[in-house]
Short mmCIF file of C-alpha atoms and ligand atoms in Angstrom, two decimals:
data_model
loop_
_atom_site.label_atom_id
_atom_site.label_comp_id
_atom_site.label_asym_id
_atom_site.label_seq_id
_atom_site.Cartn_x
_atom_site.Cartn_y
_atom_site.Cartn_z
CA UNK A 136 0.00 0.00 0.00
CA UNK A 137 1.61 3.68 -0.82
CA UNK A 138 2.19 6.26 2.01
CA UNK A 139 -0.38 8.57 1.30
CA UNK A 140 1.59 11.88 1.98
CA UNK A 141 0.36 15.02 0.46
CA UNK A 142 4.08 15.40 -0.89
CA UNK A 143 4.40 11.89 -2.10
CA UNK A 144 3.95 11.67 -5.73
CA UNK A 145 0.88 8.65 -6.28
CA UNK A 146 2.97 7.28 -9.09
CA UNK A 147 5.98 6.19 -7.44
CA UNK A 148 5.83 2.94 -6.10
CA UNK A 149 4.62 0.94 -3.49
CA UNK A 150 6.56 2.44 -0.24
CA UNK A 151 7.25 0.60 3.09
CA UNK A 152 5.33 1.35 5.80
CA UNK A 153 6.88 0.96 9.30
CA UNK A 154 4.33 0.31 12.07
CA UNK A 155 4.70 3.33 14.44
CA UNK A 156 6.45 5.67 12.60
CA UNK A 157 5.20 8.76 12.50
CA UNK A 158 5.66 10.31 9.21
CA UNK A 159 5.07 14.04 9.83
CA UNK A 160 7.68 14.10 12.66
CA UNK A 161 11.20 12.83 10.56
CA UNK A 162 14.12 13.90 11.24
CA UNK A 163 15.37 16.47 8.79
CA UNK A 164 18.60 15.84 8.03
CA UNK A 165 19.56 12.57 7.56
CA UNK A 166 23.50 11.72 6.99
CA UNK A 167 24.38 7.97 5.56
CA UNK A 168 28.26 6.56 6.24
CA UNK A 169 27.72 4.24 3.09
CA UNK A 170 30.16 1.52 4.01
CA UNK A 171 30.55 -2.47 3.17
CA UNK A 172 30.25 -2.64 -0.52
CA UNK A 173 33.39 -4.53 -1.17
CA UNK A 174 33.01 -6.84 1.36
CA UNK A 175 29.18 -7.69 -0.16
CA UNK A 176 31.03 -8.13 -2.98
CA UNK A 177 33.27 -10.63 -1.86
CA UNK A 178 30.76 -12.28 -0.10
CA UNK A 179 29.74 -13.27 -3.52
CA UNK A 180 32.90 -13.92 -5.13
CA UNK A 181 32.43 -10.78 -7.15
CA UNK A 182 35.24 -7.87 -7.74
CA UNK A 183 35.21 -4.81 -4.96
CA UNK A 184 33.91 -2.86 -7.80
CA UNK A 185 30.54 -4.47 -8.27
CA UNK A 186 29.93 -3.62 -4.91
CA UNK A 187 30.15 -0.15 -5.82
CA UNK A 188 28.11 -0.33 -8.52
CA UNK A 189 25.39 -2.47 -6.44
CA UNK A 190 25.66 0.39 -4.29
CA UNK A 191 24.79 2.97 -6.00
CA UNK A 192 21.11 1.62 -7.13
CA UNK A 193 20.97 1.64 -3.60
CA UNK A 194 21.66 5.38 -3.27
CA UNK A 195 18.56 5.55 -6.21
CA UNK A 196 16.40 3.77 -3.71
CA UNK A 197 17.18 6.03 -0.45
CA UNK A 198 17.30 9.07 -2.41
CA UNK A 199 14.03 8.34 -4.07
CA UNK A 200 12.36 7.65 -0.74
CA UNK A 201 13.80 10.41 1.33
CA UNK A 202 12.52 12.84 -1.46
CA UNK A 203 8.82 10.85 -1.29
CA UNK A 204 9.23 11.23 2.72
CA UNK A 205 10.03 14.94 3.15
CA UNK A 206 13.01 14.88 4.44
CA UNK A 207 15.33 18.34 3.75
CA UNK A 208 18.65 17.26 3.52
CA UNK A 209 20.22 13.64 3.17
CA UNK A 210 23.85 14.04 3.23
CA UNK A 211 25.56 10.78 1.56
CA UNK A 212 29.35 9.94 2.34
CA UNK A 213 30.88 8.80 -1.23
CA UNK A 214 34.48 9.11 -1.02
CA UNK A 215 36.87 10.03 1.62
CA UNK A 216 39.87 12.02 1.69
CA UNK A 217 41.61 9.04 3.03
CA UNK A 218 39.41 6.81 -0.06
CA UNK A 219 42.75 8.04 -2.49
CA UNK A 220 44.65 5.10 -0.65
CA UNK A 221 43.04 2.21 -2.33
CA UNK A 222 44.03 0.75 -5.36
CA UNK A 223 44.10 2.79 -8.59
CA UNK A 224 41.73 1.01 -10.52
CA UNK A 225 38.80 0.93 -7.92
CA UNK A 226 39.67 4.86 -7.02
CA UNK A 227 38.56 5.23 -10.85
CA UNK A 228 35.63 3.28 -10.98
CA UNK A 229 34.39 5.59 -7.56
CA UNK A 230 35.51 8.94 -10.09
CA UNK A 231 33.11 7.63 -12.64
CA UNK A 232 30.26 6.83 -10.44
CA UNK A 233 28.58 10.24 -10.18
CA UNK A 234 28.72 10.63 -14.20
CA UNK A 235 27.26 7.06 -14.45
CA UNK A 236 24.73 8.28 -11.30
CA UNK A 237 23.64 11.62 -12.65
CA UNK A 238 23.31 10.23 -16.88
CA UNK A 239 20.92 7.88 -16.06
CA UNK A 240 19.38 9.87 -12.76
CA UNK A 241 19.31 13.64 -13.21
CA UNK A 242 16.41 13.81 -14.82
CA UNK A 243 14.39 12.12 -12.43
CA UNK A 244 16.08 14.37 -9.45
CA UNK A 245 14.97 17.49 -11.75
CA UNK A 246 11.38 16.05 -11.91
CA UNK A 247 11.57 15.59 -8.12
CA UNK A 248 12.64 18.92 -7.09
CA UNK A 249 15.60 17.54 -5.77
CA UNK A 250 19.03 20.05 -5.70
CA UNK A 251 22.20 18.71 -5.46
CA UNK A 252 25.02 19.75 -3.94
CA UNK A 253 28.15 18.71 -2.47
CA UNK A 254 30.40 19.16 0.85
CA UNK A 255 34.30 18.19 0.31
CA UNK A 256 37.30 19.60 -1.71
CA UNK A 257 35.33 19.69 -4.77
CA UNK A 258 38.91 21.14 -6.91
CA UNK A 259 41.37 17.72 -6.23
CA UNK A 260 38.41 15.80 -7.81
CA UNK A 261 39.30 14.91 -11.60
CA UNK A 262 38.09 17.28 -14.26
CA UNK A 263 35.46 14.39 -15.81
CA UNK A 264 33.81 13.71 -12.29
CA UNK A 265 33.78 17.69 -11.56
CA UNK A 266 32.38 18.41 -15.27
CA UNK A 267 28.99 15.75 -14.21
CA UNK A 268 28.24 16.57 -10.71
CA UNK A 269 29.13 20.51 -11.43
CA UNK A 270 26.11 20.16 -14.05
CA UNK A 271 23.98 18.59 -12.01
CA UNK A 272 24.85 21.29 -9.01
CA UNK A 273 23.80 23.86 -12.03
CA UNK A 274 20.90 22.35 -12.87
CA UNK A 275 19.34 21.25 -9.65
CA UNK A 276 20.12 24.78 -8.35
CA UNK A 277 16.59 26.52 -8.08
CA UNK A 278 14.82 23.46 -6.89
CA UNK A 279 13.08 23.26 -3.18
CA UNK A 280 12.91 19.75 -2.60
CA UNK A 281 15.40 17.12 -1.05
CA UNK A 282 18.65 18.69 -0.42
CA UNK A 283 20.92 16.20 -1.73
CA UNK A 284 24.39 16.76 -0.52
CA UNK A 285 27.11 14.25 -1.50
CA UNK A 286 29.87 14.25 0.47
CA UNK A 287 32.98 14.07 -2.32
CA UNK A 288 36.55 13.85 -1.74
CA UNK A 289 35.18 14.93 2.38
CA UNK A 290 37.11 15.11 5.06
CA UNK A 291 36.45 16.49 8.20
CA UNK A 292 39.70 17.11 9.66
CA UNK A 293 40.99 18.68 6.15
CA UNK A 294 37.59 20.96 6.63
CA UNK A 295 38.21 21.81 9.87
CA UNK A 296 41.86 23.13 9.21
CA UNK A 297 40.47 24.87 6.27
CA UNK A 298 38.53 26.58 7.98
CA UNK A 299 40.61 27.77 10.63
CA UNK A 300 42.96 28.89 7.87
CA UNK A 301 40.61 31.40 6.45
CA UNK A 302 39.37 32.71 10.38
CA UNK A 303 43.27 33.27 10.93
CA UNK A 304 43.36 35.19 7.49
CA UNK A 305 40.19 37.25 8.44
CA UNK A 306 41.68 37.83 11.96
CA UNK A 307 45.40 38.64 10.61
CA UNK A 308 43.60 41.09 7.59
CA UNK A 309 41.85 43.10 10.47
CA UNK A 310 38.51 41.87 9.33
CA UNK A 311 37.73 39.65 12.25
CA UNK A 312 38.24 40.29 15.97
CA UNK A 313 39.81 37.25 18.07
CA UNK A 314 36.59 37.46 20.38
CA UNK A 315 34.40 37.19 17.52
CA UNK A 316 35.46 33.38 16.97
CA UNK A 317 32.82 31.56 18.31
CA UNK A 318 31.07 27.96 17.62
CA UNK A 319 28.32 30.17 15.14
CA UNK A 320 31.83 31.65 13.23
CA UNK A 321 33.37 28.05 13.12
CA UNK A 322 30.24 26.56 11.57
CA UNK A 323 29.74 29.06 9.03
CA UNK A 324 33.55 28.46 7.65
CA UNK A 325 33.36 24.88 7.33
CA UNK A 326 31.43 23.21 4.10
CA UNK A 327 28.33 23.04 5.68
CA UNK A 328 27.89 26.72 6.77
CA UNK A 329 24.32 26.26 4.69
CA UNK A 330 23.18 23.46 6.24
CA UNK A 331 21.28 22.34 9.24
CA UNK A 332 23.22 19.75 11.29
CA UNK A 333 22.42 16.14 11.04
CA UNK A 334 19.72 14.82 13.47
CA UNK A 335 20.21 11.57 12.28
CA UNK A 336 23.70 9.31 11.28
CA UNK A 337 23.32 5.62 9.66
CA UNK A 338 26.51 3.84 9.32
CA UNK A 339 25.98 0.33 7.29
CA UNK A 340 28.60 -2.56 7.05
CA UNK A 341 28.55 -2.97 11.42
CA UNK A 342 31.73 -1.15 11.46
CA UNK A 343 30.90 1.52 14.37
CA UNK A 344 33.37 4.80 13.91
CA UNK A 345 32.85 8.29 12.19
CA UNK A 346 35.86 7.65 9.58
CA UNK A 347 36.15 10.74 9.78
CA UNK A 348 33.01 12.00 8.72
CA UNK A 349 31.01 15.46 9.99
CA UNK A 350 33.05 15.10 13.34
CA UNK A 351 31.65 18.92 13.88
CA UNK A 352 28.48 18.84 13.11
CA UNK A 353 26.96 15.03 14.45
CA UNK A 354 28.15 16.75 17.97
CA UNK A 355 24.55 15.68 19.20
CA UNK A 356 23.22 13.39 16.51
CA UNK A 357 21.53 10.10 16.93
CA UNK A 358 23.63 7.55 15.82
CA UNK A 359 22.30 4.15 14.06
CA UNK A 360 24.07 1.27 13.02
CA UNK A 361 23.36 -2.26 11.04
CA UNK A 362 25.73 -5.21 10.17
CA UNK A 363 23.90 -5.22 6.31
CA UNK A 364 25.95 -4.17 3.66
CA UNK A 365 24.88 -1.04 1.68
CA UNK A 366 24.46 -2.85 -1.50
CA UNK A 367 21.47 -4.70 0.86
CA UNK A 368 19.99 -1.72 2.35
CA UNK A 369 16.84 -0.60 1.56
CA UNK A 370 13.58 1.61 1.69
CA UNK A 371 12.46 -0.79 5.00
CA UNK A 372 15.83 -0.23 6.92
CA UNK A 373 15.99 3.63 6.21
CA UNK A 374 12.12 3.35 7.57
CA UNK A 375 13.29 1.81 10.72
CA UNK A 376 16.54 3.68 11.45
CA UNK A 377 13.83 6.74 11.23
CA UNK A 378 11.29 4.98 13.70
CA UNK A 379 14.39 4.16 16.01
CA UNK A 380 15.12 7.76 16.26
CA UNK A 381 11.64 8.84 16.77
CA UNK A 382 11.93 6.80 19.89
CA UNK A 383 15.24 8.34 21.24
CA UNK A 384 15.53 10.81 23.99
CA UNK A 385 17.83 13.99 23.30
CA UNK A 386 18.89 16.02 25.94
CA UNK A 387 21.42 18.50 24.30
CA UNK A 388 22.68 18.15 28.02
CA UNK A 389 19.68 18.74 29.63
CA UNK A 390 17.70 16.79 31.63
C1 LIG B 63 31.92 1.92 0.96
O1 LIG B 63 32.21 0.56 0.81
C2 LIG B 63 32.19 2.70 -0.30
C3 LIG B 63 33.33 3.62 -0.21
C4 LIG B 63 34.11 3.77 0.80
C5 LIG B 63 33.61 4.38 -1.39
P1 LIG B 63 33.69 0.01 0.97
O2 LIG B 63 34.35 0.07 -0.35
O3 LIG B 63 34.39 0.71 2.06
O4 LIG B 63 33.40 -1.49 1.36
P2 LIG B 63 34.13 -2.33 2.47
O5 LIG B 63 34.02 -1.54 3.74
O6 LIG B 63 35.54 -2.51 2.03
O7 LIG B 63 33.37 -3.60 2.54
C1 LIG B 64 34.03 5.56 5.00
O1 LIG B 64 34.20 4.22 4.73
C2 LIG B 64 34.02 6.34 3.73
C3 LIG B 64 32.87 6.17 2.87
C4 LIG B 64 31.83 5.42 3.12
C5 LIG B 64 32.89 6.94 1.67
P1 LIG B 64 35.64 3.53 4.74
O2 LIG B 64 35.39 2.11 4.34
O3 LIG B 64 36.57 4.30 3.91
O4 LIG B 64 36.06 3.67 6.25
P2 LIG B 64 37.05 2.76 7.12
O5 LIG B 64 38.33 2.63 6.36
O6 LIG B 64 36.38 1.44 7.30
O7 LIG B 64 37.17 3.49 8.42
MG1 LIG B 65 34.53 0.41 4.05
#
């Protein structure tokens, strides 16, 4: 049976429907650590790559059923700073990914009102992957719906000394007084200055660290882990990593 939302469009297709979960009260930004698709792959005696490629019908799924949900901003980590380690070959396959994602997907993300945009050091990326997901950031610019934020080439720590790099400049040029540096001025220098912070984190795969990943800005996120791969994951697990947070407490410190 569908979700009958007034924001889900009726011809998409059936949806899951967790028992419980209360669909006006999501959380609003949702961040995925999409881990364990070489080690689905090898599961089934296939190369790391397929994995990858497995994986990123997966990201059609979530993506298409965020959008249907409501959610504002589902922030996806793709490749890591630290990603440039592995071997050559599978490094390329992950550059040609988002061209592969956005030939066969942009349109659909146009029709759903989706804009896309990325957090990460967008100008180390090769030209060919920074040509497709720089047309897609063009073209997806004006749109109000699902705030689709791919986190390319991220890392945190690199973000966080960036950003202290330019407050030092602003401080040194006169433009910024030393007292002015507060947590509001160190969130608006780091990629995500537009951004609301993550309520939500989902790390697949059962491995249970950040990697790295929004160390800033999941300060006081609910965290939710599985052990299934993210080639496996799916519509019905997003659904119940959202009910399990609608059943967490957070205190922000409080009481
Ligand atoms: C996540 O899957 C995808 C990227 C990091 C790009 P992995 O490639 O890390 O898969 P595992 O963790 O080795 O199984
Ligand atoms: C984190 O996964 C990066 C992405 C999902 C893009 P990794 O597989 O790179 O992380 P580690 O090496 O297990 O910590
Ligand atoms: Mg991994």
């Amino acid at each position: 049976m569908p979700i009958k939302f007034p924001f889900t469009k009726s011809k998409s297709k059936p949806e899951p429907q967790t028992p419980g979960l209360d669909y006006k009260q999501l959380p609003r930004h949702v961040a995925i650590i999409m881990d364990g698709n070489g080690r689905w792959a090898k599961n089934k005696g296939l190369p790391r790559i397929a994995g990858h490629k497995e994986g990123m019908n997966v990201v059609k799924k979530v993506v298409r059923h965020a959008s249907n949900l409501g959610i504002d901003v589902l922030t996806l980590y793709a490749f890591s700073t630290e990603n440039w380690k592995r071997p050559k070959t599978e490094v390329e396959f992950l550059m040609k990914l988002p061209m592969e994602f956005l030939n066969t997907y942009l349109p659909e993300l146009i029709e759903k009102n989706v804009r896309v945009e990325t957090i990460g050091d967008f100008e180390r990326l090769p030209e060919h992957t920074k040509t497709a997901v720089q047309e897609a950031k063009d073209r997806t610019k004006n749109n109000t719906g699902l705030i689709l934020n791919f986190a390319l080439n991220y890392g945190s720590r690199y973000e966080m000394v960036e950003a202290v790099k330019v407050v030092a400049d602003e401080v040194k040029q006169g433009n910024l007084d030393v007292d002015e540096i507060d947590e509001g001025c160190i969130s608006r220098h780091l990629y995500t200055a537009d951004l609301k912070e993550p309520d939500l984190l989902i790390r697949t795969s059962g491995e249970q660290r950040l990697s790295n990943f929004l160390l800033w800005q999941l300060a006081y996120s609910e965290f939710w882990f599985t052990d299934v791969y993210w080639p496996d994951f799916n519509e019905a697990y997003f659904e119940k990593a959202l009910y399990d947070y609608q059943n967490r407490k957070r205190r922000y410190g409080g009481v």
